[in-house]
Short mmCIF file of C-alpha atoms in Angstrom, two decimals:
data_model
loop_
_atom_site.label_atom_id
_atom_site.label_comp_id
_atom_site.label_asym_id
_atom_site.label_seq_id
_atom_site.Cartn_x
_atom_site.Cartn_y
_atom_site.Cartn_z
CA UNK A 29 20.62 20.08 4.92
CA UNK A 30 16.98 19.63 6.32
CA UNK A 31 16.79 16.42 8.33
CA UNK A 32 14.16 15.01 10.57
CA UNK A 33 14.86 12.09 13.35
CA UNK A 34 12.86 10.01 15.22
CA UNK A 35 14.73 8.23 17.46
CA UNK A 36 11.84 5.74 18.42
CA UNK A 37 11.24 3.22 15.68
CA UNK A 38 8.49 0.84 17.66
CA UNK A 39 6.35 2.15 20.94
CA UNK A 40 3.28 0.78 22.77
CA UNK A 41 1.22 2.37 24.75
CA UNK A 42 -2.24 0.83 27.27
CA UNK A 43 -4.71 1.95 25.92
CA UNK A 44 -6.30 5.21 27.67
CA UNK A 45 -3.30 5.97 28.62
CA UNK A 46 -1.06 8.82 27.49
CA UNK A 47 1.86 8.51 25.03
CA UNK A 48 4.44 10.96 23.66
CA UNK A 49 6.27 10.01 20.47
CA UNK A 50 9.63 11.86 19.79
CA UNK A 51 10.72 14.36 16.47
CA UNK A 52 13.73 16.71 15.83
CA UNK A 53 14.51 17.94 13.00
CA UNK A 54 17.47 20.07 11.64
CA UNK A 55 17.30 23.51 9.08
CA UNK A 56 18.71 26.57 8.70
CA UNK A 57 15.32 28.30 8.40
CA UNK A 58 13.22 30.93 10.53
CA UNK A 59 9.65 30.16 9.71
CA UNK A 60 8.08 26.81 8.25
CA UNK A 61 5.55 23.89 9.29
CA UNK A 62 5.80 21.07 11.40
CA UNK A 63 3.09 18.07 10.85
CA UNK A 64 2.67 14.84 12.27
CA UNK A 65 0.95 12.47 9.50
CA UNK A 66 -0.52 8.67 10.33
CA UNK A 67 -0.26 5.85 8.02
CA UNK A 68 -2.44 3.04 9.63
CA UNK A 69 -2.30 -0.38 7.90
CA UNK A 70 -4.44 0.63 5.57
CA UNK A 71 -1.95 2.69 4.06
CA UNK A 72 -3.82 5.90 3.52
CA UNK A 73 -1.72 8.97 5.39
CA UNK A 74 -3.79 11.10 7.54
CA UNK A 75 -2.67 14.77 8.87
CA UNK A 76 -2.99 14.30 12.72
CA UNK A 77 -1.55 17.66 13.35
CA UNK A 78 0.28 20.90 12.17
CA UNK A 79 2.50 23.14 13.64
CA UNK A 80 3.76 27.10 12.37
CA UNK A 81 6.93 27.89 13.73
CA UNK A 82 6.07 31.55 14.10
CA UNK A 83 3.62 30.39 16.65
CA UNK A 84 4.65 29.46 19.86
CA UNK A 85 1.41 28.37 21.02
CA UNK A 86 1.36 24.96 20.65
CA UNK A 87 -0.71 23.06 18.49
CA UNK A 88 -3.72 20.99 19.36
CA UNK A 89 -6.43 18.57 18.39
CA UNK A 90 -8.95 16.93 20.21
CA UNK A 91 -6.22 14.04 22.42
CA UNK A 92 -3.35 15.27 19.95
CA UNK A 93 -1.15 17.81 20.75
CA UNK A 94 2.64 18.52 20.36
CA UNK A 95 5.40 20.44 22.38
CA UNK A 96 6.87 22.47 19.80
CA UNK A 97 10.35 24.17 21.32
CA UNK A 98 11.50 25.69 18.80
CA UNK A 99 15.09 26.56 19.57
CA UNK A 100 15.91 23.12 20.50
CA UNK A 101 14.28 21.91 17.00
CA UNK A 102 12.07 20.00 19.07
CA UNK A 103 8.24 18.64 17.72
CA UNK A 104 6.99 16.25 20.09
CA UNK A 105 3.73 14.30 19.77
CA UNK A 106 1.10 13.77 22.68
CA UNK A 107 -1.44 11.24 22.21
CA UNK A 108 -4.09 11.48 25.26
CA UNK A 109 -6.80 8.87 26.10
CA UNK A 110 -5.14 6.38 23.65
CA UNK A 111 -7.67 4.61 21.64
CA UNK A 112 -7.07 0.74 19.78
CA UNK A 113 -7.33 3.35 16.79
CA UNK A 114 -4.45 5.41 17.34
CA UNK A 115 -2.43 2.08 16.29
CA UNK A 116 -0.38 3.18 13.10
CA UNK A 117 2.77 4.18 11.93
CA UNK A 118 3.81 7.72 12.49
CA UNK A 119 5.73 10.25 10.85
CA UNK A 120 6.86 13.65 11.75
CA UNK A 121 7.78 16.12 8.19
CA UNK A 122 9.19 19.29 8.00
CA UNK A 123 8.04 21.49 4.81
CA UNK A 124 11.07 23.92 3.95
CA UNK A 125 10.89 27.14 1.81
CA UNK A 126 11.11 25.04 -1.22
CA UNK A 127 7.91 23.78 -0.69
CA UNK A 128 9.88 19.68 -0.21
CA UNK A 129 8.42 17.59 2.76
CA UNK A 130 11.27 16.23 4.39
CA UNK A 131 9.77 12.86 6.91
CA UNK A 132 11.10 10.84 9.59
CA UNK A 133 11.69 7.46 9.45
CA UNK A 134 8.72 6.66 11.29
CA UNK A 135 7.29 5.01 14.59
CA UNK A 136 5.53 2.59 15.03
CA UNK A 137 2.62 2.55 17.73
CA UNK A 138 0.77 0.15 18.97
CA UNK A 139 -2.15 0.58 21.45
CA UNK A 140 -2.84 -2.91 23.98
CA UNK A 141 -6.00 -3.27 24.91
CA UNK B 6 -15.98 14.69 -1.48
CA UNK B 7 -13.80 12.51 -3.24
CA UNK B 8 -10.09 12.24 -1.87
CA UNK B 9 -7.09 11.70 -3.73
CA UNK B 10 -7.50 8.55 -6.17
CA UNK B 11 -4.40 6.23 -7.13
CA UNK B 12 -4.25 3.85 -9.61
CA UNK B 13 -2.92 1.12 -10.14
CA UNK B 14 -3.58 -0.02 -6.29
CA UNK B 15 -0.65 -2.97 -7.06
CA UNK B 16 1.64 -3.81 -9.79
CA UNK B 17 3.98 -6.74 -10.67
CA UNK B 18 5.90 -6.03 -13.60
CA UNK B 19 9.43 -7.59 -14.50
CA UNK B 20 12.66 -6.09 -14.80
CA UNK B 21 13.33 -3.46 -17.76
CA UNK B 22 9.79 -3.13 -18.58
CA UNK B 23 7.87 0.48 -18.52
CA UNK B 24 5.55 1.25 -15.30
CA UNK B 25 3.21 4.44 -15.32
CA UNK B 26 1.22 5.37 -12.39
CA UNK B 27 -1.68 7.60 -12.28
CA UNK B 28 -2.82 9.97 -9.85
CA UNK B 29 -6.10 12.21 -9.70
CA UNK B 30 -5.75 14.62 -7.01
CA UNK B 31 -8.73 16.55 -5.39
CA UNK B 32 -9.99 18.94 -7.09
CA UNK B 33 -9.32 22.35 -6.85
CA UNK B 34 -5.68 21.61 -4.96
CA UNK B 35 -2.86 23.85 -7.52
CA UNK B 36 -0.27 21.95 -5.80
CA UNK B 37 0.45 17.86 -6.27
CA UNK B 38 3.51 16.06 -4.84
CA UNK B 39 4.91 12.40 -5.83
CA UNK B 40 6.20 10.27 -2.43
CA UNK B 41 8.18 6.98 -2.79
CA UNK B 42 7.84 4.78 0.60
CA UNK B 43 10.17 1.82 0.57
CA UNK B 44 9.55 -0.87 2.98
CA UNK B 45 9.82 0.17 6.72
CA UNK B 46 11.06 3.74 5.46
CA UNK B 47 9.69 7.16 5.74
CA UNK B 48 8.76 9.21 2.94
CA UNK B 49 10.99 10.29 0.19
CA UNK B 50 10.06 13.27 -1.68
CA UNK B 51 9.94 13.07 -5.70
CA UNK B 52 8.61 15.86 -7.84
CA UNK B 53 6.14 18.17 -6.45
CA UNK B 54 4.04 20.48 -9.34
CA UNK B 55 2.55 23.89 -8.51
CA UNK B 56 -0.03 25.01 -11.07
CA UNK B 57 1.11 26.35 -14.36
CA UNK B 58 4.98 26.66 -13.09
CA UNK B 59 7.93 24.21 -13.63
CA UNK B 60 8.02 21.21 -11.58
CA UNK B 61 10.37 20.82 -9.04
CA UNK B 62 11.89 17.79 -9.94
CA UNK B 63 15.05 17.71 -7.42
CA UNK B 64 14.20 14.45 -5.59
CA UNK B 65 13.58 12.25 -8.88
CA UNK B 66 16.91 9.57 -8.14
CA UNK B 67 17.69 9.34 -11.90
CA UNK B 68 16.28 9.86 -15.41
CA UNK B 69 14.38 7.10 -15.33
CA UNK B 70 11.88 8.71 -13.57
CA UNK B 71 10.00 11.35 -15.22
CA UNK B 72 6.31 12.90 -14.12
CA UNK B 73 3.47 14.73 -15.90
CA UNK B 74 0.64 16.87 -15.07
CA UNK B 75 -1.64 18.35 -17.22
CA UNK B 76 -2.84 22.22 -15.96
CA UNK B 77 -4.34 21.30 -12.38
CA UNK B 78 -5.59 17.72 -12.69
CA UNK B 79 -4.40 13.93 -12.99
CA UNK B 80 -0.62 13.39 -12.77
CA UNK B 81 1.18 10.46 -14.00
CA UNK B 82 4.70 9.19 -13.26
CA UNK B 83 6.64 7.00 -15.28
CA UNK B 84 9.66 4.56 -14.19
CA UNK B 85 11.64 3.25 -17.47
CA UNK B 86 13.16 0.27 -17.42
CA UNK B 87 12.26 -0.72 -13.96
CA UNK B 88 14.91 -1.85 -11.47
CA UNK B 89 14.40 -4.55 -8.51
CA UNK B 90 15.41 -1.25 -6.18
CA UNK B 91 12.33 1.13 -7.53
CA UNK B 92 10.12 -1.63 -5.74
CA UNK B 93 8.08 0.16 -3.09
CA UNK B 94 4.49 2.09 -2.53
CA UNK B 95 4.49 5.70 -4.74
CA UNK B 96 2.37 8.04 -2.77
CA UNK B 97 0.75 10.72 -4.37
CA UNK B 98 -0.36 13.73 -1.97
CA UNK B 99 -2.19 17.08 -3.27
CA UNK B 100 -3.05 20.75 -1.57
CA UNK B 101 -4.75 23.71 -1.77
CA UNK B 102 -2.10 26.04 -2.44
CA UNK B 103 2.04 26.19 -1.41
CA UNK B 104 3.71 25.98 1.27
CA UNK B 105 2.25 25.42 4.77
CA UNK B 106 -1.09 23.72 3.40
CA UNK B 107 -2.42 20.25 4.53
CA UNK B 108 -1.42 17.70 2.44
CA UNK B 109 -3.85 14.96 1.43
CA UNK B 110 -2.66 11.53 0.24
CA UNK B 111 -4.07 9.36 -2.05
CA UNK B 112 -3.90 5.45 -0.72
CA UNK B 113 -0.39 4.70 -3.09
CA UNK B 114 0.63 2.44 -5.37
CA UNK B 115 2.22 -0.76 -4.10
CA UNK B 116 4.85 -1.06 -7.29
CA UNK B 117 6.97 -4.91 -7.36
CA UNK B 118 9.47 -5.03 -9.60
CA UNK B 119 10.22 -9.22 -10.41
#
Protein backbone atom coordinates (compact mmCIF):
# COMPACT_ATOMS: atom_id res chain seq x y z
CA UNK A 1 0.00 0.00 0.00
CA UNK A 2 1.15 3.65 -0.86
CA UNK A 3 1.32 5.69 2.33
CA UNK A 4 2.69 9.09 3.07
CA UNK A 5 3.64 10.40 6.83
CA UNK A 6 4.32 13.47 8.22
CA UNK A 7 5.31 13.14 11.48
CA UNK A 8 5.04 16.97 12.32
CA UNK A 9 1.44 18.04 12.67
CA UNK A 10 2.11 21.91 13.95
CA UNK A 11 5.68 23.88 13.38
CA UNK A 12 6.74 27.55 13.68
CA UNK A 13 9.32 29.04 12.36
CA UNK A 14 10.90 33.27 12.91
CA UNK A 15 10.39 34.62 10.24
CA UNK A 16 13.58 34.90 7.80
CA UNK A 17 14.65 32.16 9.16
CA UNK A 18 14.98 28.69 7.65
CA UNK A 19 12.57 25.77 8.23
CA UNK A 20 12.47 22.14 7.08
CA UNK A 21 9.16 20.30 7.28
CA UNK A 22 9.34 16.42 7.28
CA UNK A 23 7.64 13.62 4.47
CA UNK A 24 8.11 9.83 3.94
CA UNK A 25 6.22 7.99 2.15
CA UNK A 26 5.97 4.17 1.43
CA UNK A 27 5.45 2.22 -2.36
CA UNK A 28 6.56 -0.46 -4.10
CA UNK A 29 7.30 1.63 -7.20
CA UNK A 30 10.53 2.71 -9.26
CA UNK A 31 9.59 5.98 -10.83
CA UNK A 32 6.74 8.54 -9.76
CA UNK A 33 6.31 12.28 -8.39
CA UNK A 34 6.75 13.78 -5.23
CA UNK A 35 4.90 17.37 -4.59
CA UNK A 36 4.57 19.49 -1.76
CA UNK A 37 1.05 21.46 -2.09
CA UNK A 38 -0.03 24.62 0.38
CA UNK A 39 -3.44 25.17 1.58
CA UNK A 40 -3.34 28.67 3.30
CA UNK A 41 -6.53 29.73 5.14
CA UNK A 42 -7.97 30.62 2.29
CA UNK A 43 -8.37 27.21 1.32
CA UNK A 44 -7.18 27.27 -2.24
CA UNK A 45 -4.13 24.47 -2.65
CA UNK A 46 -1.12 25.76 -4.31
CA UNK A 47 1.80 23.42 -5.88
CA UNK A 48 4.92 24.73 -3.98
CA UNK A 49 7.07 22.10 -5.48
CA UNK A 50 7.57 18.80 -7.51
CA UNK A 51 9.85 16.18 -7.41
CA UNK A 52 10.64 13.03 -10.30
CA UNK A 53 12.09 10.23 -8.70
CA UNK A 54 14.25 9.39 -11.69
CA UNK A 55 15.99 12.59 -10.91
CA UNK A 56 18.28 12.80 -8.26
CA UNK A 57 18.89 16.35 -8.55
CA UNK A 58 16.88 17.85 -6.20
CA UNK A 59 14.16 20.04 -6.78
CA UNK A 60 14.02 23.77 -6.36
CA UNK A 61 12.10 27.00 -6.34
CA UNK A 62 12.98 30.31 -5.56
CA UNK A 63 13.36 29.72 -1.06
CA UNK A 64 11.70 26.15 -1.65
CA UNK A 65 13.56 23.27 -2.09
CA UNK A 66 13.41 19.58 -0.91
CA UNK A 67 15.99 16.76 -0.07
CA UNK A 68 14.69 14.01 -1.99
CA UNK A 69 16.70 10.56 -0.84
CA UNK A 70 15.21 8.34 -2.53
CA UNK A 71 16.16 5.00 -1.05
CA UNK A 72 15.23 6.04 2.34
CA UNK A 73 11.67 7.25 0.86
CA UNK A 74 12.62 10.47 2.11
CA UNK A 75 10.94 14.12 0.62
CA UNK A 76 11.87 16.78 2.82
CA UNK A 77 10.77 20.42 2.51
CA UNK A 78 13.14 23.56 2.89
CA UNK A 79 11.60 26.80 3.30
CA UNK A 80 14.48 29.64 3.17
CA UNK A 81 14.04 33.35 4.14
CA UNK A 82 10.61 32.51 5.72
CA UNK A 83 8.10 35.07 4.88
CA UNK A 84 4.55 35.90 7.23
CA UNK A 85 3.25 34.30 3.83
CA UNK A 86 4.61 31.00 3.97
CA UNK A 87 1.98 30.52 6.99
CA UNK A 88 -0.34 27.57 5.76
CA UNK A 89 -0.99 24.14 6.06
CA UNK A 90 1.19 21.76 4.19
CA UNK A 91 0.94 18.61 2.55
CA UNK A 92 3.34 16.29 0.98
CA UNK A 93 1.43 13.61 -2.00
CA UNK A 94 2.77 10.92 -3.73
CA UNK A 95 1.13 10.23 -7.37
CA UNK A 96 1.45 6.33 -8.05
CA UNK A 97 1.18 4.57 -11.49
CA UNK A 98 -2.50 4.68 -11.16
CA UNK A 99 -2.52 8.14 -11.58
CA UNK A 100 -4.21 8.38 -7.34
CA UNK A 101 -2.59 11.22 -5.19
CA UNK A 102 -1.96 9.72 -2.02
CA UNK A 103 -1.37 13.08 0.86
CA UNK A 104 -0.10 13.42 4.22
CA UNK A 105 -1.91 14.40 6.96
CA UNK A 106 -0.58 17.73 6.90
CA UNK A 107 1.54 20.41 8.89
CA UNK A 108 0.80 23.13 10.01
CA UNK A 109 3.25 26.25 9.79
CA UNK A 110 3.23 29.19 11.21
CA UNK A 111 5.71 32.06 10.55
CA UNK A 112 6.22 34.77 13.93
CA UNK A 113 6.99 37.88 13.04
CA UNK B 1 -6.68 32.77 -17.06
CA UNK B 2 -9.37 31.49 -15.14
CA UNK B 3 -8.47 28.69 -12.48
CA UNK B 4 -10.49 25.94 -11.41
CA UNK B 5 -14.14 27.19 -10.36
CA UNK B 6 -16.25 25.35 -7.52
CA UNK B 7 -19.58 25.75 -6.79
CA UNK B 8 -21.45 25.73 -4.32
CA UNK B 9 -18.63 27.64 -2.09
CA UNK B 10 -20.88 26.27 1.21
CA UNK B 11 -23.75 24.08 1.77
CA UNK B 12 -26.07 23.18 4.72
CA UNK B 13 -28.34 20.57 3.84
CA UNK B 14 -30.04 18.03 6.36
CA UNK B 15 -29.70 14.48 6.71
CA UNK B 16 -31.01 12.09 3.77
CA UNK B 17 -31.40 14.82 1.40
CA UNK B 18 -29.49 14.87 -2.21
CA UNK B 19 -26.21 17.23 -2.51
CA UNK B 20 -24.57 17.81 -6.05
CA UNK B 21 -21.48 19.74 -6.43
CA UNK B 22 -20.17 21.27 -9.48
CA UNK B 23 -16.84 21.71 -10.73
CA UNK B 24 -15.46 23.57 -13.96
CA UNK B 25 -11.95 22.75 -14.39
CA UNK B 26 -9.47 24.81 -16.58
CA UNK B 27 -9.71 24.46 -19.75
CA UNK B 28 -7.85 22.39 -21.84
CA UNK B 29 -6.73 19.98 -18.64
CA UNK B 30 -7.97 15.98 -20.04
CA UNK B 31 -7.52 14.96 -16.57
CA UNK B 32 -9.97 16.08 -13.38
CA UNK B 33 -9.74 14.55 -9.87
CA UNK B 34 -12.47 14.78 -6.90
CA UNK B 35 -10.62 15.34 -3.16
CA UNK B 36 -12.63 15.04 0.12
CA UNK B 37 -10.76 17.05 3.09
CA UNK B 38 -12.34 16.36 6.44
CA UNK B 39 -11.55 18.63 9.21
CA UNK B 40 -7.79 18.72 10.23
CA UNK B 41 -7.17 15.76 7.64
CA UNK B 42 -5.19 15.47 4.53
CA UNK B 43 -6.58 14.75 1.30
CA UNK B 44 -8.53 11.75 0.38
CA UNK B 45 -8.65 10.81 -3.13
CA UNK B 46 -12.23 10.15 -4.84
CA UNK B 47 -12.66 9.57 -8.53
CA UNK B 48 -10.22 10.97 -10.86
CA UNK B 49 -11.50 11.13 -14.91
CA UNK B 50 -9.04 11.06 -17.82
CA UNK B 51 -10.60 12.25 -21.08
CA UNK B 52 -12.85 9.95 -22.97
CA UNK B 53 -11.75 6.73 -20.71
CA UNK B 54 -13.55 5.17 -17.66
CA UNK B 55 -13.26 6.88 -14.47
CA UNK B 56 -11.34 5.56 -11.88
CA UNK B 57 -13.67 5.42 -9.27
CA UNK B 58 -11.66 3.26 -6.52
CA UNK B 59 -11.64 5.86 -3.70
CA UNK B 60 -15.55 6.68 -3.83
CA UNK B 61 -16.37 5.16 0.14
CA UNK B 62 -19.79 3.78 -0.97
CA UNK B 63 -22.52 4.01 -3.63
CA UNK B 64 -23.73 6.93 -2.48
CA UNK B 65 -21.30 8.75 -4.14
CA UNK B 66 -21.36 8.83 -7.77
CA UNK B 67 -19.49 11.56 -10.27
CA UNK B 68 -20.01 12.82 -13.84
CA UNK B 69 -18.11 14.48 -16.47
CA UNK B 70 -19.17 15.33 -19.66
CA UNK B 71 -16.10 14.89 -22.58
CA UNK B 72 -13.39 17.37 -21.05
CA UNK B 73 -15.37 20.00 -19.14
CA UNK B 74 -17.55 20.62 -15.86
CA UNK B 75 -17.78 17.63 -13.48
CA UNK B 76 -20.36 17.13 -10.96
CA UNK B 77 -20.50 14.81 -7.93
CA UNK B 78 -23.42 13.69 -6.24
CA UNK B 79 -23.80 12.41 -2.44
CA UNK B 80 -27.37 10.58 -1.94
CA UNK B 81 -28.86 10.62 1.06
CA UNK B 82 -26.30 12.59 2.89
CA UNK B 83 -24.81 11.34 6.17
CA UNK B 84 -23.55 13.62 9.24
CA UNK B 85 -19.94 11.76 8.32
CA UNK B 86 -19.80 13.07 4.42
CA UNK B 87 -19.52 16.61 6.16
CA UNK B 88 -16.25 18.14 5.00
CA UNK B 89 -14.67 20.50 2.03
CA UNK B 90 -14.80 18.40 -1.64
CA UNK B 91 -11.85 19.59 -3.56
CA UNK B 92 -11.85 19.45 -7.06
CA UNK B 93 -8.24 19.56 -8.79
CA UNK B 94 -7.64 19.37 -12.78
CA UNK B 95 -4.32 18.82 -15.17
CA UNK B 96 -2.96 18.91 -18.31
CA UNK B 97 -2.50 15.43 -19.02
CA UNK B 98 -1.71 11.99 -16.61
CA UNK B 99 0.45 11.21 -14.43
CA UNK B 100 3.27 13.47 -13.18
CA UNK B 101 1.39 16.84 -14.20
CA UNK B 102 0.71 19.80 -11.78
CA UNK B 103 -2.40 19.64 -10.31
CA UNK B 104 -4.53 22.76 -9.93
CA UNK B 105 -7.30 23.03 -7.31
CA UNK B 106 -10.30 24.74 -7.42
CA UNK B 107 -11.08 26.63 -3.84
CA UNK B 108 -13.66 23.43 -2.59
CA UNK B 109 -16.79 23.08 -1.42
CA UNK B 110 -17.34 23.42 2.32
CA UNK B 111 -20.36 20.59 2.43
CA UNK B 112 -22.41 20.48 6.32
CA UNK B 113 -24.52 17.88 6.65
CA UNK B 114 -27.33 18.95 9.79
Amino acid sequence: AQTVTQSQPEMSVQEAETVTLSCTYDTSENNYYLFWYKQPPSRQMILVIRQEAYKQQNATENRFSVNFQKAAKSFSLKISDSQLGDTAMYFCAFISTGNQFYFGTGTSLTVIP
Amino acid sequence: GAGVSQSPSNKVTEKGKDVELRCDPISGHTALYWYRQRLGQGLEFLIYFQGNSAPDKSGLPSDRFSAERTGESVSTLTIQRTQQEDSAVYLCASSLGGRGETQYFGPGTRLLVL
